[in-house]
Each structure stands twice: as structure tokens, then as C-alpha cells.
């Protein structure tokens, strides 16, 4: 997976993603991370990339030309290497809200371009021209798209084969099955008078799994009733089994 991030603050993106698991994946060449300085593409003599908005209002807007040229340079390099043009994800509170399902879909791509706006946003005309996927990370406003792009890149990266080790493996964690994760415990067995739940020490695998599912359901109902409702609609509880009647075989004399 090759991530290309178009931004006015490239060092923010590279420094934020060069540690821990993502940093290791970059070092191992499983993912690549290229942060492209949009300012390098401005044709303005003073390297200016923003201007006032038509119609008035506070704040400055990123202009179309440098954004378009930066994006085109990245797409041209991708296609020159024989790969298909990448989807262009614009990080904006006006986008679809990012979720695990979108991350799974994006993780199958070979290249992804992230466009990060700053100031009051970006001239709508270049967005219409280059953006395939407007994406938000939630219902709140940030100062720029860099942190949201880093959030999305982290989330997508851990789904790319080889990024997580077996021990870090992704499957049973929150959201993968539509539920929040169950609580977990490590040594010691007792800490500050709090004991690890007995069932987890029992070694009874089926009971452990049952307990974990119950706890997942409890946590989800408590913190995310919206997810709980969805899960229950998709996994209706099995009707309780009727006690089976003993089959009584007719005796030959009853038939004759
Ligand atoms: Cl993607 N960008 C900005 N600036 N603010 C946000 C966001 C994105 N998602 C939520 N808030």
C-alpha cells in the first residue's frame, strides 16, 4: 500500500506516522508514506497558496491551482509506474463519516491519495475535479485535515496484510464483529483488591468465549446502544428450545 498525502504540513504527517507499528511497516516496506508539500506546486511568485473567499466571510481558502498540480503530479507518477490512478480522499467535516467498513475497502487499494485542507477549506472547483471520496472522522471541527488523514492511514494500515504481527492480530477487536471489545486482564491475579474474573482462570475455553460475548454485549449496550440494536437485529436470539417429547413407539398390539 502506498499512501500519498497532499498537505501544507508534511512534517506533521511523517513525524506522526513514523513510530510504533506503522513506523515498522514503513521500515519493512509493507507500506510507503509520501507527504507532498502543496506549496511546492504554486505558480505564485511569493509561494502563496491561499486567498480571500468570494462572497466575503472570515478566513482564507486554499486555491485550486496548487492543489490541482500537486495531485496531478502524484497521479502521473502512479500511472507512470504502471498502476491505476488512485482514489483521492479529501478529509473534510462535510464528508462521509469514516468507519471500519470503509477502512477495509480502502485497504484493498494499491495507492491512496489523501488531500488535507487547512484554513477555511479548498476552492470547490478543484475538489469537483479531483476528489473521489470526501471523508470526515466525526461530528466535530478540527483546524486541518492532517490529523484526520493520520487517523485514517493508521486504521487502514493495520488491515494491510503483514502490518500486524500474529500477536497484534486484528480479528476479535472492537467493531470487527460490530460489537465493542470485552474487558481484558493480565498479571497479577489480584491488584488493589480487584480479582481477575474466575472464568478467565478456569481454562474452560467455551465458557471463556461465552463470558467474552456476554461482556461485549454489555459494553456495547452501555456505551453504544446504536450498535447494540444493529447487532441484535442481525443476530436475533435463538428461540428457547421446547423440551423434547419422548417418542413413544406404538406397540404392535395398538396397531393391530
Ligand atoms: Cl476530515 N477535517 C476537519 N478539518 N475537521 C474534521 C474532520 C476532517 N473530521 C471531523 N472534523
mmCIF file of N, CA, C and O in Angstrom, residues 14 16 29 44 65-67 72 77 79 86 92-93 120 134 152 158 164 172 176 191 209 211 237 243:
data_model
loop_
_atom_site.group_PDB
_atom_site.id
_atom_site.type_symbol
_atom_site.label_atom_id
_atom_site.label_comp_id
_atom_site.label_asym_id
_atom_site.label_seq_id
_atom_site.Cartn_x
_atom_site.Cartn_y
_atom_site.Cartn_z
ATOM 1 N N UNK A 14 4.484 12.948 8.472
ATOM 2 C CA UNK A 14 5.572 11.955 8.519
ATOM 3 C C UNK A 14 6.027 11.709 9.963
ATOM 4 O O UNK A 14 6.214 10.564 10.362
ATOM 5 N N UNK A 16 4.277 12.052 12.644
ATOM 6 C CA UNK A 16 3.211 11.380 13.399
ATOM 7 C C UNK A 16 3.074 9.908 13.078
ATOM 8 O O UNK A 16 2.531 9.149 13.876
ATOM 9 N N UNK A 29 8.900 -1.852 4.425
ATOM 10 C CA UNK A 29 8.471 -1.683 3.033
ATOM 11 C C UNK A 29 7.089 -2.259 2.729
ATOM 12 O O UNK A 29 6.714 -2.388 1.565
ATOM 13 N N UNK A 44 2.536 31.000 -7.865
ATOM 14 C CA UNK A 44 2.626 32.355 -7.325
ATOM 15 C C UNK A 44 4.074 32.699 -6.971
ATOM 16 O O UNK A 44 4.778 31.882 -6.372
ATOM 17 N N UNK A 65 -5.289 26.003 -8.106
ATOM 18 C CA UNK A 65 -4.115 25.656 -8.939
ATOM 19 C C UNK A 65 -3.054 24.791 -8.237
ATOM 20 O O UNK A 65 -2.719 23.716 -8.734
ATOM 21 N N UNK A 66 -2.544 25.214 -7.066
ATOM 22 C CA UNK A 66 -1.505 24.357 -6.458
ATOM 23 C C UNK A 66 -2.021 22.983 -6.059
ATOM 24 O O UNK A 66 -1.297 21.979 -6.178
ATOM 25 N N UNK A 67 -3.258 22.935 -5.616
ATOM 26 C CA UNK A 67 -3.836 21.639 -5.210
ATOM 27 C C UNK A 67 -3.963 20.733 -6.432
ATOM 28 O O UNK A 67 -3.571 19.553 -6.399
ATOM 29 N N UNK A 72 -2.061 16.166 -9.552
ATOM 30 C CA UNK A 72 -1.753 15.637 -10.891
ATOM 31 C C UNK A 72 -0.348 15.030 -10.913
ATOM 32 O O UNK A 72 -0.136 13.960 -11.495
ATOM 33 N N UNK A 77 2.805 10.152 -11.491
ATOM 34 C CA UNK A 77 3.886 9.258 -11.040
ATOM 35 C C UNK A 77 3.334 7.845 -10.828
ATOM 36 O O UNK A 77 4.012 6.858 -11.140
ATOM 37 N N UNK A 79 0.658 6.429 -12.369
ATOM 38 C CA UNK A 79 0.344 5.779 -13.665
ATOM 39 C C UNK A 79 1.623 5.495 -14.458
ATOM 40 O O UNK A 79 1.700 4.495 -15.164
ATOM 41 N N UNK A 86 -5.079 6.661 -8.482
ATOM 42 C CA UNK A 86 -5.545 6.380 -7.114
ATOM 43 C C UNK A 86 -6.832 7.121 -6.793
ATOM 44 O O UNK A 86 -7.118 8.172 -7.374
ATOM 45 N N UNK A 92 -12.560 16.106 5.222
ATOM 46 C CA UNK A 92 -13.424 17.262 5.438
ATOM 47 C C UNK A 92 -14.605 16.912 6.334
ATOM 48 O O UNK A 92 -15.163 15.823 6.208
ATOM 49 N N UNK A 93 -14.977 17.836 7.237
ATOM 50 C CA UNK A 93 -16.172 17.549 8.049
ATOM 51 C C UNK A 93 -17.445 17.436 7.202
ATOM 52 O O UNK A 93 -18.473 16.995 7.699
ATOM 53 N N UNK A 120 -9.908 27.869 5.779
ATOM 54 C CA UNK A 120 -11.356 27.654 5.704
ATOM 55 C C UNK A 120 -11.740 26.539 4.742
ATOM 56 O O UNK A 120 -12.905 26.235 4.584
ATOM 57 N N UNK A 134 -14.986 12.148 -0.326
ATOM 58 C CA UNK A 134 -14.898 13.088 0.797
ATOM 59 C C UNK A 134 -15.166 12.339 2.106
ATOM 60 O O UNK A 134 -16.163 11.651 2.240
ATOM 61 N N UNK A 152 -7.012 7.973 9.557
ATOM 62 C CA UNK A 152 -7.452 7.037 8.511
ATOM 63 C C UNK A 152 -6.298 6.138 8.069
ATOM 64 O O UNK A 152 -6.479 4.924 7.890
ATOM 65 N N UNK A 158 -3.360 -1.021 9.440
ATOM 66 C CA UNK A 158 -3.383 -2.239 10.265
ATOM 67 C C UNK A 158 -4.193 -3.354 9.630
ATOM 68 O O UNK A 158 -4.165 -4.486 10.095
ATOM 69 N N UNK A 164 0.381 -6.034 10.883
ATOM 70 C CA UNK A 164 0.277 -6.514 12.261
ATOM 71 C C UNK A 164 0.914 -7.894 12.360
ATOM 72 O O UNK A 164 0.769 -8.716 11.461
ATOM 73 N N UNK A 172 -10.490 -10.061 16.489
ATOM 74 C CA UNK A 172 -11.526 -10.080 17.524
ATOM 75 C C UNK A 172 -11.733 -8.715 18.179
ATOM 76 O O UNK A 172 -12.410 -8.610 19.185
ATOM 77 N N UNK A 176 -14.876 -5.148 14.626
ATOM 78 C CA UNK A 176 -14.702 -6.146 13.585
ATOM 79 C C UNK A 176 -15.955 -7.018 13.508
ATOM 80 O O UNK A 176 -16.372 -7.407 12.441
ATOM 81 N N UNK A 191 -5.159 -7.273 42.050
ATOM 82 C CA UNK A 191 -4.499 -5.962 42.098
ATOM 83 C C UNK A 191 -5.434 -4.973 42.771
ATOM 84 O O UNK A 191 -6.601 -4.874 42.379
ATOM 85 N N UNK A 209 -15.219 -18.004 26.062
ATOM 86 C CA UNK A 209 -15.814 -17.370 24.872
ATOM 87 C C UNK A 209 -17.207 -16.833 25.180
ATOM 88 O O UNK A 209 -17.576 -15.741 24.744
ATOM 89 N N UNK A 211 -18.402 -15.932 28.124
ATOM 90 C CA UNK A 211 -18.257 -14.782 29.011
ATOM 91 C C UNK A 211 -17.855 -13.539 28.208
ATOM 92 O O UNK A 211 -18.388 -12.454 28.414
ATOM 93 N N UNK A 237 -31.769 -13.489 18.937
ATOM 94 C CA UNK A 237 -31.509 -14.593 19.865
ATOM 95 C C UNK A 237 -32.314 -15.810 19.447
ATOM 96 O O UNK A 237 -33.458 -15.671 19.004
ATOM 97 N N UNK A 243 -38.909 -28.350 25.341
ATOM 98 C CA UNK A 243 -38.457 -29.656 25.840
ATOM 99 C C UNK A 243 -38.942 -30.743 24.883
ATOM 100 O O UNK A 243 -40.105 -30.722 24.442
#
